[in-house]
Coordinates of C-alpha atoms and ligand atoms in Angstrom, one line a residue:
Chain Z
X1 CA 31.0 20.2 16.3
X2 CA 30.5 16.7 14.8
X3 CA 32.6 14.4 13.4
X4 CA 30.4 12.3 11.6
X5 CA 31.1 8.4 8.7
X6 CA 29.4 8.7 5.9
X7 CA 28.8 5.9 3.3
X8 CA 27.8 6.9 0.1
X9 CA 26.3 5.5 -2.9
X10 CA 29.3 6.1 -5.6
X11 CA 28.3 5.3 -9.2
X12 CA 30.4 6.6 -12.1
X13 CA 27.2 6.9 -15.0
X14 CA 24.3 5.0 -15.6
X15 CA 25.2 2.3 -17.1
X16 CA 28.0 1.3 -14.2
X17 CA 27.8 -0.6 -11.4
X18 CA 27.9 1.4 -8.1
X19 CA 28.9 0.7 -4.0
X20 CA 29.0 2.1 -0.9
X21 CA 31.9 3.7 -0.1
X22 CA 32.5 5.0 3.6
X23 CA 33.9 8.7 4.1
X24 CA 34.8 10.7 7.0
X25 CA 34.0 14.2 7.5
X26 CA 35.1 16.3 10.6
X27 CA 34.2 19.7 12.2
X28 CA 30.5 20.0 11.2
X29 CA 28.1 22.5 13.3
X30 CA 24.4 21.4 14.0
X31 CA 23.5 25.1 12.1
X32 CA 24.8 23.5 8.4
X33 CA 22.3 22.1 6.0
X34 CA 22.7 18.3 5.0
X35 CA 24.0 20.0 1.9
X36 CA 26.2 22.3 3.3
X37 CA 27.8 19.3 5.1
X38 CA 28.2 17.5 1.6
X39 CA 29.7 20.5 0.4
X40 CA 32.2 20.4 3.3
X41 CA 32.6 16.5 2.1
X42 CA 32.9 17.3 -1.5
X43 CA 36.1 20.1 -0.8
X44 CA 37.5 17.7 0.9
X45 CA 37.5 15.5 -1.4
X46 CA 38.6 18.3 -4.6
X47 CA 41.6 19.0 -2.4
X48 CA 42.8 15.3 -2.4
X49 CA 42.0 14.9 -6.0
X50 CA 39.2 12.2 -5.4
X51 CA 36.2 12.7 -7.6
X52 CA 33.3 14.8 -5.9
X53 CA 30.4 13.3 -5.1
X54 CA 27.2 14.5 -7.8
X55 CA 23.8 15.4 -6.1
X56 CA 20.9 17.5 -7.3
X57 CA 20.6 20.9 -5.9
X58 CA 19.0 23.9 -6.7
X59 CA 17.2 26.5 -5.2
X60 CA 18.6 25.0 -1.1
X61 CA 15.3 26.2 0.2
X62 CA 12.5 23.5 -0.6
X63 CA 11.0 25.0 -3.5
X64 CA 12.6 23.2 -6.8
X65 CA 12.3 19.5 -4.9
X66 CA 15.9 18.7 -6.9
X67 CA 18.0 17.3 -3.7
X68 CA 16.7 13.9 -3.9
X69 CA 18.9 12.3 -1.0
X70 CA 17.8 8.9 0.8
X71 CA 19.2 9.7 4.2
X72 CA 19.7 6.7 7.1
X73 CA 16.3 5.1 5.0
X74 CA 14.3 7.7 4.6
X75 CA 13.6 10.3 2.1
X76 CA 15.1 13.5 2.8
X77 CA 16.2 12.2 6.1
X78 CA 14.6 12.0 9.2
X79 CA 13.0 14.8 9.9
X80 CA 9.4 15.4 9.1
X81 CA 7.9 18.3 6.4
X82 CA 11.8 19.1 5.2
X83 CA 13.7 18.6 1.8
X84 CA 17.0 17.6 2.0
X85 CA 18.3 21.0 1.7
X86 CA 16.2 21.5 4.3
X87 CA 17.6 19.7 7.0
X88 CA 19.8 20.4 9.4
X89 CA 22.7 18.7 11.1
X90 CA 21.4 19.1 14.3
X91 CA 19.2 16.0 13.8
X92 CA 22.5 13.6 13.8
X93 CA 25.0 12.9 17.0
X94 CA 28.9 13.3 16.7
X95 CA 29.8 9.9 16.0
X96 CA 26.8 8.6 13.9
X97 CA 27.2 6.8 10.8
X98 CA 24.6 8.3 7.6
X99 CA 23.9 6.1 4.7
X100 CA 23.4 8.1 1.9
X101 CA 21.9 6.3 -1.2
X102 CA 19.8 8.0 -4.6
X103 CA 16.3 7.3 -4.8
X104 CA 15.9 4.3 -5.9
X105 CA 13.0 3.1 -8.0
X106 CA 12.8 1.6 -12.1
X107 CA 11.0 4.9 -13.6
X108 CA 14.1 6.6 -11.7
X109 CA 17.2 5.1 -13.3
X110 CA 20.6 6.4 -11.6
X111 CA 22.6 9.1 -13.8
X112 CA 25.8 9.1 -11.7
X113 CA 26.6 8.7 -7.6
X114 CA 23.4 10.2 -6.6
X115 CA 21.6 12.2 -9.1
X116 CA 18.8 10.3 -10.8
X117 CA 16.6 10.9 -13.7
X118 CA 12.9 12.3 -12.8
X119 CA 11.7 12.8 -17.0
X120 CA 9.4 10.7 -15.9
X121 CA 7.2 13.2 -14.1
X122 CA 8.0 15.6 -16.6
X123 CA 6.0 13.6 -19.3
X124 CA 3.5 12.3 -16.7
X125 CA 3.1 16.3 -16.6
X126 CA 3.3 16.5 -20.4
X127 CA 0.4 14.7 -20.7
X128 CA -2.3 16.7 -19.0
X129 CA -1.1 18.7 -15.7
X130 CA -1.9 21.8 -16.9
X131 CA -5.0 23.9 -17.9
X132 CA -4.9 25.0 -21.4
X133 CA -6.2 28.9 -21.5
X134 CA -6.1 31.4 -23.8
X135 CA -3.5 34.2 -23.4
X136 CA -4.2 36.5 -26.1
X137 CA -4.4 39.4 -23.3
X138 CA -8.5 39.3 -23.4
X139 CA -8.4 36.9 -20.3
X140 CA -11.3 36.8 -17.8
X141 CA -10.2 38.2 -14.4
X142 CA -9.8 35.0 -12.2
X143 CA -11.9 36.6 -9.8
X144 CA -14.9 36.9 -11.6
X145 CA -15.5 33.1 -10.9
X146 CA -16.5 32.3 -7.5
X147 CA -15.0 29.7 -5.7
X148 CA -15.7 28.0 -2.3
X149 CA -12.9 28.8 0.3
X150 CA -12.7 24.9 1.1
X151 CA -11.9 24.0 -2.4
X152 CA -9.5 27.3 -3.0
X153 CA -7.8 26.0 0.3
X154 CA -7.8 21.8 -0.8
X155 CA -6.3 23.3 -4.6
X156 CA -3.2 25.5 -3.0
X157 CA -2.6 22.2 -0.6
X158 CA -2.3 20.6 -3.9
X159 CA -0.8 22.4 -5.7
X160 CA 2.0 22.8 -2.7
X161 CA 3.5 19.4 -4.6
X162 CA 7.3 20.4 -5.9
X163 CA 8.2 17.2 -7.8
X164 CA 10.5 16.0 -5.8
X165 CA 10.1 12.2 -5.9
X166 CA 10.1 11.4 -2.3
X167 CA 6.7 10.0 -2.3
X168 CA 8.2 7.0 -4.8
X169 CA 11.7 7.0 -3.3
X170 CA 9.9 6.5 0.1
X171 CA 7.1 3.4 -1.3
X172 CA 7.7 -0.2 -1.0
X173 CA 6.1 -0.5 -4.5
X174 CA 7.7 2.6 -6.3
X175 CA 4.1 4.0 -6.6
X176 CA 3.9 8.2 -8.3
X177 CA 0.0 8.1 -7.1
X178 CA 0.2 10.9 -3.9
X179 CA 2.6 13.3 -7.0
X180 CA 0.0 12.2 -10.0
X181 CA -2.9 12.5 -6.8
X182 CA -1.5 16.0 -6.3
X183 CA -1.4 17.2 -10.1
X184 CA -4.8 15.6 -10.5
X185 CA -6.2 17.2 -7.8
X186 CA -5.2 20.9 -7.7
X187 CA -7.2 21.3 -11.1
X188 CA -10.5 18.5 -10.2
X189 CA -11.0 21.0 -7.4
X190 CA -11.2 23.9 -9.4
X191 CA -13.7 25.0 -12.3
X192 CA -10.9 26.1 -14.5
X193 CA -10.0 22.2 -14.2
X194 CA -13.5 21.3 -14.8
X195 CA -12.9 21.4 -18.9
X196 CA -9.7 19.0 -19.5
X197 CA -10.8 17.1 -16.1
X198 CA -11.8 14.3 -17.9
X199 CA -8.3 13.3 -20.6
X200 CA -6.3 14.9 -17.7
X201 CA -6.8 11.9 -15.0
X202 CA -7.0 9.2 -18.0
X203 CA -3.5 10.2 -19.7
X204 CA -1.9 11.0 -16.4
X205 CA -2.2 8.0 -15.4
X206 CA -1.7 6.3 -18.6
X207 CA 2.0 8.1 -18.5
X208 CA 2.3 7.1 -15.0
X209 CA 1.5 3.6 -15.7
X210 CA 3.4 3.5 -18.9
X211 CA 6.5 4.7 -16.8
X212 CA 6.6 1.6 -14.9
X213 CA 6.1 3.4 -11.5
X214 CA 4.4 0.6 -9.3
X215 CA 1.1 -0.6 -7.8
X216 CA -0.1 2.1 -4.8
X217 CA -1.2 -0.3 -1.8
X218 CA -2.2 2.2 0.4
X219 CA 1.1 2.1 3.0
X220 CA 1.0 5.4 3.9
X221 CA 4.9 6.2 3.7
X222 CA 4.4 9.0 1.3
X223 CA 2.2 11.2 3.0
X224 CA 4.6 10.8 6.2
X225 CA 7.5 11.4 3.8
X226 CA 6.4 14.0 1.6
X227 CA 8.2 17.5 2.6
X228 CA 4.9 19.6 1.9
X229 CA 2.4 17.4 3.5
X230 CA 0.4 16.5 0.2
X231 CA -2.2 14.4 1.5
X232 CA -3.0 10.5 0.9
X233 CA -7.3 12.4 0.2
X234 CA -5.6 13.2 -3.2
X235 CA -4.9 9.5 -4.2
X236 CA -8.5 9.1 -3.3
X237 CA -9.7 12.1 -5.2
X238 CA -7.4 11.0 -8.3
X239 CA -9.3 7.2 -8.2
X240 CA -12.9 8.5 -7.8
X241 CA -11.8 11.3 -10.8
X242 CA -10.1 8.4 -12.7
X243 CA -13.6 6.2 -12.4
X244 CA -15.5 8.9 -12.9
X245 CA -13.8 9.2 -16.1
X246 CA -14.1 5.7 -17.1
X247 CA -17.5 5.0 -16.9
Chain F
X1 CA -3.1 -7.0 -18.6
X2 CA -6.2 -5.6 -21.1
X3 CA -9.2 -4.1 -21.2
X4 CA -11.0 -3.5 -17.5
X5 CA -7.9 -4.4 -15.7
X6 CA -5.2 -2.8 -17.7
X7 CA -4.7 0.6 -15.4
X8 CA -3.1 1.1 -12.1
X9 CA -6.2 2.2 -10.9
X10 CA -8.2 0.0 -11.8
X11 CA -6.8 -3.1 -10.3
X12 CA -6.7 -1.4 -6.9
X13 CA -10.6 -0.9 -7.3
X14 CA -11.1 -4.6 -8.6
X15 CA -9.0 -5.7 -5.7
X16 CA -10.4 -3.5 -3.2
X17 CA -14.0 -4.9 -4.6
X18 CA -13.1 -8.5 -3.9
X19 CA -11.8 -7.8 -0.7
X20 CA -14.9 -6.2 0.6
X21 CA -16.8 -8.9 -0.8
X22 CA -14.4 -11.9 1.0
X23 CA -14.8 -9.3 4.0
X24 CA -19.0 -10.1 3.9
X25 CA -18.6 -13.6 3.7
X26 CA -16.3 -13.3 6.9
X27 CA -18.7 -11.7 8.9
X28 CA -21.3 -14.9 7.9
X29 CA -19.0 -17.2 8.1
X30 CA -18.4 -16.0 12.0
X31 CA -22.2 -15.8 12.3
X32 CA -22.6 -19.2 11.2
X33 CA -19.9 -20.8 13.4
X34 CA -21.0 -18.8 16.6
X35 CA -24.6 -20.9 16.5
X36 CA -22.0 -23.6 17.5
X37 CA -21.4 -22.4 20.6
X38 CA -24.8 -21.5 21.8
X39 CA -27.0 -24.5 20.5
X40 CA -26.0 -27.4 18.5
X41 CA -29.3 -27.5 16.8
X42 CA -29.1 -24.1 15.7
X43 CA -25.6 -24.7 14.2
X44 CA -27.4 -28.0 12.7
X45 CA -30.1 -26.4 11.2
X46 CA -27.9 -23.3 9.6
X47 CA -25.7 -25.5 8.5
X48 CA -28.0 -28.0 7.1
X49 CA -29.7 -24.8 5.0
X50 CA -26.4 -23.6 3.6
X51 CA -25.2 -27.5 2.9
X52 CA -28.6 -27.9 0.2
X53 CA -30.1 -24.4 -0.4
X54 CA -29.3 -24.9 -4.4
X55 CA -29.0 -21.0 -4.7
X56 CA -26.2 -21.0 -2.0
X57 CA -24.1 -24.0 -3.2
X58 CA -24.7 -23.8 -7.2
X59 CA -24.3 -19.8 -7.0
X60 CA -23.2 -18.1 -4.1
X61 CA -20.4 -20.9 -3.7
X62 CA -19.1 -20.5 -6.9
X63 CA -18.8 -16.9 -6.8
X64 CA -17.4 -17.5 -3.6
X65 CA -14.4 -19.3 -5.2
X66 CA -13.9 -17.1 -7.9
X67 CA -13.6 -14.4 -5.7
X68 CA -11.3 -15.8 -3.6
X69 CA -9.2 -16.8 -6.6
X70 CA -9.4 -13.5 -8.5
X71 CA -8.4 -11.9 -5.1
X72 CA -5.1 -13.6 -4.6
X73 CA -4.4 -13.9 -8.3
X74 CA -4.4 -10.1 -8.9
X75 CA -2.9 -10.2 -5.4
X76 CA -0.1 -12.0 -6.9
X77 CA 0.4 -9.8 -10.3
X78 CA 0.2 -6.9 -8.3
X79 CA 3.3 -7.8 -5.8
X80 CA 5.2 -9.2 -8.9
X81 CA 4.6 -5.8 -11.1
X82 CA 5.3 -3.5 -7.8
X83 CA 8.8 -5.8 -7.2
X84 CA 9.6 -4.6 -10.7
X85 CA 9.1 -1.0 -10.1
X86 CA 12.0 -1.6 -7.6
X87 CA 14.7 -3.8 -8.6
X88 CA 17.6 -1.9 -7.1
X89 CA 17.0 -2.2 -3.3
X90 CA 18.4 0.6 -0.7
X91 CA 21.0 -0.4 1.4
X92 CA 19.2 0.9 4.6
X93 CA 15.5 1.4 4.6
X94 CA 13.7 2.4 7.6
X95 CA 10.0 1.5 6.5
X96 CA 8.9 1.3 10.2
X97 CA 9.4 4.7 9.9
X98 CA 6.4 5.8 8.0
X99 CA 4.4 2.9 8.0
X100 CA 2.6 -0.1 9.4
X101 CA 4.4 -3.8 9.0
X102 CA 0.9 -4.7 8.1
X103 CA 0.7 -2.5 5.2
X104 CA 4.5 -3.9 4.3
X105 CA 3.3 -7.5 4.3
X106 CA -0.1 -7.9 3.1
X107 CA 1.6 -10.6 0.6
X108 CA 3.2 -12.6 3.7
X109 CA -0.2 -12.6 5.7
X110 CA -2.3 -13.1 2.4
X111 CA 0.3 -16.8 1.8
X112 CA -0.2 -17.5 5.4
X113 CA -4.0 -17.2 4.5
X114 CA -3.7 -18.7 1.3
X115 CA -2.1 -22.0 3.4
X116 CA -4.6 -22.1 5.9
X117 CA -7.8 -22.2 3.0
X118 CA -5.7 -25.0 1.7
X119 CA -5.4 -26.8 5.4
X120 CA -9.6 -25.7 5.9
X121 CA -10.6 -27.5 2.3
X122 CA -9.1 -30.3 3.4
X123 CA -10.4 -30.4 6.7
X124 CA -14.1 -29.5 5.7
X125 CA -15.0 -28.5 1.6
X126 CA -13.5 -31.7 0.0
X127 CA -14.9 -33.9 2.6
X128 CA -18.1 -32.5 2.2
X129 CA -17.9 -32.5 -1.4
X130 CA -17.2 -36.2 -1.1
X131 CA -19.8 -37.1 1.4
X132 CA -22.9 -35.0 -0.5
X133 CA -21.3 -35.4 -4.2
X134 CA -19.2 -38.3 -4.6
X135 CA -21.2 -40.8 -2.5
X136 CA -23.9 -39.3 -2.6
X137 CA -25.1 -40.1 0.9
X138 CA -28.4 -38.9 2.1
X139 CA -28.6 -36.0 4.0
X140 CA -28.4 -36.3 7.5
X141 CA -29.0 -32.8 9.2
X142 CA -27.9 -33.6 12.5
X143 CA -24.5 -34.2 11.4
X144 CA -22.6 -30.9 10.8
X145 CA -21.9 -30.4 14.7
X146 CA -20.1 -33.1 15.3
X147 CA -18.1 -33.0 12.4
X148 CA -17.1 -29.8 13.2
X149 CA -16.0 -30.7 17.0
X150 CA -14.3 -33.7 16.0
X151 CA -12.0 -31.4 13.6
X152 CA -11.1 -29.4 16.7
X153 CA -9.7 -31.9 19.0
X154 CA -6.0 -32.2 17.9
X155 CA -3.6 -29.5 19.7
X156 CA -2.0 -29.3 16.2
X157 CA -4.8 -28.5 14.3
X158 CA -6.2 -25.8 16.6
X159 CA -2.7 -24.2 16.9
X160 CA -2.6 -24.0 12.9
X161 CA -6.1 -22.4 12.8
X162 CA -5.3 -20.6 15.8
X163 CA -2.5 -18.9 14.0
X164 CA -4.1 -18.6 10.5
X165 CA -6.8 -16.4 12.3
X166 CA -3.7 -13.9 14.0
X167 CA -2.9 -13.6 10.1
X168 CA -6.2 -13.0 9.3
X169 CA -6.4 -10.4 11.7
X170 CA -2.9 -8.8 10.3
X171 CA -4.1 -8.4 6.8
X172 CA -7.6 -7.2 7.8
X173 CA -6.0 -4.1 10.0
X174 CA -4.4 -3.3 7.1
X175 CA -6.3 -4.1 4.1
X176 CA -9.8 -3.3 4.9
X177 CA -9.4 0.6 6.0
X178 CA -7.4 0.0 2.6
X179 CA -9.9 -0.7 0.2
X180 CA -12.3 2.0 0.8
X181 CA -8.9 4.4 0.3
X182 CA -8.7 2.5 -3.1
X183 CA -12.2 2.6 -3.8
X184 CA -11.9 6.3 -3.3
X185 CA -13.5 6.7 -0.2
X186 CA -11.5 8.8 1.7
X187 CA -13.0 12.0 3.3
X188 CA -12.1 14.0 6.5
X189 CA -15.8 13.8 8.3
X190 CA -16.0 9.7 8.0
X191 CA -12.4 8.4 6.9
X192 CA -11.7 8.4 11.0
X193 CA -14.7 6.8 11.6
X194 CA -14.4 3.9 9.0
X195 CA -10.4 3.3 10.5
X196 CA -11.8 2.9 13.7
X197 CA -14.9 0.1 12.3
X198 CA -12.8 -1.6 10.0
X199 CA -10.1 -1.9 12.9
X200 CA -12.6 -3.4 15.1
X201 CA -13.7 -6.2 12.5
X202 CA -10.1 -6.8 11.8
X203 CA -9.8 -7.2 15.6
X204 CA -13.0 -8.7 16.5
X205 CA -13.8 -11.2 13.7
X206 CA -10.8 -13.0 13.7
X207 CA -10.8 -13.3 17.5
X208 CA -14.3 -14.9 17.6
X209 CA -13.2 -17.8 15.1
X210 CA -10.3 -18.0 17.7
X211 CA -12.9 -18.3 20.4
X212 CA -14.6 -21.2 18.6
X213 CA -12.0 -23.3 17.6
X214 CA -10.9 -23.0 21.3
X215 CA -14.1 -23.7 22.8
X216 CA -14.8 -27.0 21.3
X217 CA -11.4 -27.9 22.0
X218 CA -11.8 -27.3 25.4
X219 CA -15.1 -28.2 26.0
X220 CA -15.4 -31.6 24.3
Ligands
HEM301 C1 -10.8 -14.5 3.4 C2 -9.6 -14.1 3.0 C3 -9.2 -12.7 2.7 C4 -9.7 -11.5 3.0 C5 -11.0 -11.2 3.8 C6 -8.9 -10.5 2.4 C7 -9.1 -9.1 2.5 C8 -8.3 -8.1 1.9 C9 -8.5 -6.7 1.9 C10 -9.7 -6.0 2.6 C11 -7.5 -6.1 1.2 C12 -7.4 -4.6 0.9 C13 -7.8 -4.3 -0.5 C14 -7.4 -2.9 -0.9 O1 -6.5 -2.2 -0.3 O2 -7.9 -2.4 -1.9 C15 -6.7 -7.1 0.8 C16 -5.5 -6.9 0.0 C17 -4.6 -7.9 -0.3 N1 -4.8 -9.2 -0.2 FE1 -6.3 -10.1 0.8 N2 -7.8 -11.0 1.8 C18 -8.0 -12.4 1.9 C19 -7.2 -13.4 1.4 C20 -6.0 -13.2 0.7 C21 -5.2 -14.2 0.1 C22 -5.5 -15.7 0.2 C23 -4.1 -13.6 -0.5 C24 -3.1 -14.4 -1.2 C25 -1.9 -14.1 -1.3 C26 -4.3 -12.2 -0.3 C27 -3.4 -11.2 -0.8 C28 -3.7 -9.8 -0.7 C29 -2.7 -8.8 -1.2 C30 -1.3 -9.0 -1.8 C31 -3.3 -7.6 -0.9 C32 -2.7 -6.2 -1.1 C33 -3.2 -5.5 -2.3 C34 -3.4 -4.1 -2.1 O3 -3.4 -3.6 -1.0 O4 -3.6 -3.4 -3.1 N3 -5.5 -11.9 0.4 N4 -7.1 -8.3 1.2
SF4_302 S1 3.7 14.5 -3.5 FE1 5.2 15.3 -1.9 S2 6.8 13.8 -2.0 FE2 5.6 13.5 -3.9 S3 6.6 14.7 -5.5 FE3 5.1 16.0 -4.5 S4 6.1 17.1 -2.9 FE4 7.5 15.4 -3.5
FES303 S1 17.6 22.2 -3.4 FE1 15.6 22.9 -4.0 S2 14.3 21.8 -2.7 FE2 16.3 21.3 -1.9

């Protein structure tokens, strides 16, 4: 059992001006989940009539990429291939302190404590990450068209990418390129991308651009961040489809 | 920004281009400078061909300089634009984490380098300029070696381009396995191959120059 200091980015909405504030929480076994331990934190807090603190949650098994955390300077904490949600207590000491901050970046703005707004790759999304096909029930079987196991295999790795922001919480420069490289990439690969492949890359990345997400300069810290391992070959595969494109 | 520049991605290829390019003229630059050490006439005679070939000092020099300014110019934007992208800082980032501090800092090393070009024009470019241009002295092809020692005997001097190389060296490791990423050159038979080259020129080159400087110092 751990007793554990936390100190926690509290911001009332949007438009306030947040601060650290430093909790204690007592009593928590290695076998919780970070968010199981904020739960503990946010009964606590109910029972002595403090306001809880907000975070994003859904699904608590790394699919929906909603519990965007920054934990002791990195995204989704410190272990590797894990969501928030994801991560156990095990990975801290009885006695450590946790700095828990939203992710922070422009095309992110805060909503309140740590939830923050992600429309951003929603409309990045909007504006080509998807394959327009016909569903009038007279749909070719997908099987019919043969693909190479390589690029079947490079497609799923893509298209592994849940949205969940770490890959710009985690960059110096607030960059979306390994998310946009992913979305990009899981259709380039395919011949049912082939068609849109084209307008997809340019508006993507217009939206991303437009969003005010920053300048990729090749760091590295998202692939190492990223909780399903999306790959930095994307952003490379998104620049030689985005010149491809232009020329 | 408009027109050719005005996407994301297309300022990391324009500045990945003019990197690669200031990358080539390193590797000559060394060539050049490593005649020095072998055979004073050699170095005379190279250096007397790039000092009055009209292609290399009414083109290639020209190009050279817009290259280097185009390079740290969109250098500049690009930091300013990527600060805005992230105005709220985190109260506790672990960057060392997931990355290299050369990847972190390519603006630190590239203002260190930026210094040193202004130190090396005054040393060499604006003297020259003044000697060939300005006077208009005739040439003298025997000259360029001892100019060149002569600049190397002051501890100071050699400490400042001692150290200006060590930057050099720090942005390379970083920035040129970076620009064939931007370029989008990345691929799992030859990417490991191309880290391992470009880590050896960002290792190598700068250390020769090092070796240079020293050697004159010490030997004259
Ligand atoms: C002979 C001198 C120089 C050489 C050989 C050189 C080389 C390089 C290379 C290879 C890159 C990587 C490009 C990419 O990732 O696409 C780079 C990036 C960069 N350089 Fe230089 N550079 C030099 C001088 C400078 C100077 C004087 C500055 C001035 C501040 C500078 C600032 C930068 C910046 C900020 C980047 C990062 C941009 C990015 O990674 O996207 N460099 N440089
Ligand atoms: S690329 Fe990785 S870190 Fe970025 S949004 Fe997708 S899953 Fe999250
Ligand atoms: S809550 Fe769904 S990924 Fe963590």
């Amino acid at each position: 059992m751990m007793n554990l200091t936390l100190k926690i980015w509290r911001q009332k909405d949007a438009n306030s001006k947040g601060q650290m504030v430093d909790y204690k929480v007592t009593e928590i076994s290695g076998h919780m989940s970070f968010l199981e331990m904020m739960d503990v934190l946010n009964e606590q807090l109910i029972n002595t009539g403090e306001e809880p603190v907000a975070f994003d949650h859904d699904c608590r098994e790394g699919i929906c990429g909603m519990c965007s955390m920054y934990i002791n300077g990195e995204a989704h904490g410190p272990d590797r291939g894990v969501t928030t949600c994801q991560l156990h207590m095990r990975m801290f000491k009885d006695g450590d302190t946790i700095t828990i901050e939203p992710f922070r970046a422009s095309a992110f703005p805060v909503i309140k404590d740590l939830v923050v707004d992600r429309e951003s790759f929603e409309r990045i999304q909007h504006a080509g990450g998807f394959v327009s096909v016909n569903t009038s029930g007279n749909t070719q079987d997908a099987n019919a068209i043969p693909i190479s196991k390589i690029a079947a295999d490079e497609a799923m790795d893509a298209a592994a990418c849940i949205g969940c922001g770490a890959c710009v919480a985690t960059c110096k420069n607030s960059s979306a390129m390994l998310f946009v490289g992913a979305k990009v990439s899981q259709y380039a690969l395919l011949p049912q991308g082939q068609v849109e492949a084209k307008e997809r890359v340019l508006s993507m990345v217009a939206q991303m651009d437009k969003e005010g997400f920053g300048n990729c300069t090749n760091t590295g810290a998202c692939e190492v961040e990223c909780p399903k391992g999306i790959s930095l070959e994307n952003i490379a595969r998104m620049n030689r489809e985005y010149i491809k494109a232009s020329v | 920004m408009s027109g050719l520049l005005s996407s994301s991605i297309a300022r990391k290829f324009a500045m990945a281009l003019s990197a690669l390019f200031l990358v080539f003229f390193l590797l000559m630059h060394v060539s050049i400078n490593l005649l020095s050490v072998f055979s004073e006439d050699a170095f005379n005679t190279a250096s007397h061909f790039m000092g009055t070939n009209p292609l290399i000092q009414f083109v290639m020099q020209p190009v050279l300089m817009l290259g280097v300014l185009f390079h740290f110019i969109l250098g500049f934007i690009l930091e300013i634009r990527n600060r805005k992208a992230q105005v709220v800082k985190y109260a506790q980032n672990n960057g060392a984490a997931n990355s290299t501090w050369m990847s972190r800092n390519m603006i630190y090393s590239g203002l260190v380098i930026l210094l040193f070009l202004a130190v090396h024009f005054v040393d060499f470019w604006f003297p020259e300029m003044n000697y060939k241009y300005i006077q208009g002295n005739p040439e003298d092809p025997t000259r360029y070696y001892h100019e060149l020692v002569e600049h190397f005997q002051n501890p100071i001097k050699v400490g400042i381009y001692v150290l200006a190389f060590i930057f050099l060296a720090l942005h390379l490791l970083h920035g040129f396995q970076s620009a064939f990423q931007s370029m989008g050159a990345n691929n799992r038979k030859y990417t490991p191959g191309i880290k391992k080259f470009t880590m050896g020129y960002a290792i190598v080159v700068p250390a020769v120059f090092i070796l240079i400087v020293l050697f004159h110092f010490l030997n004259h």
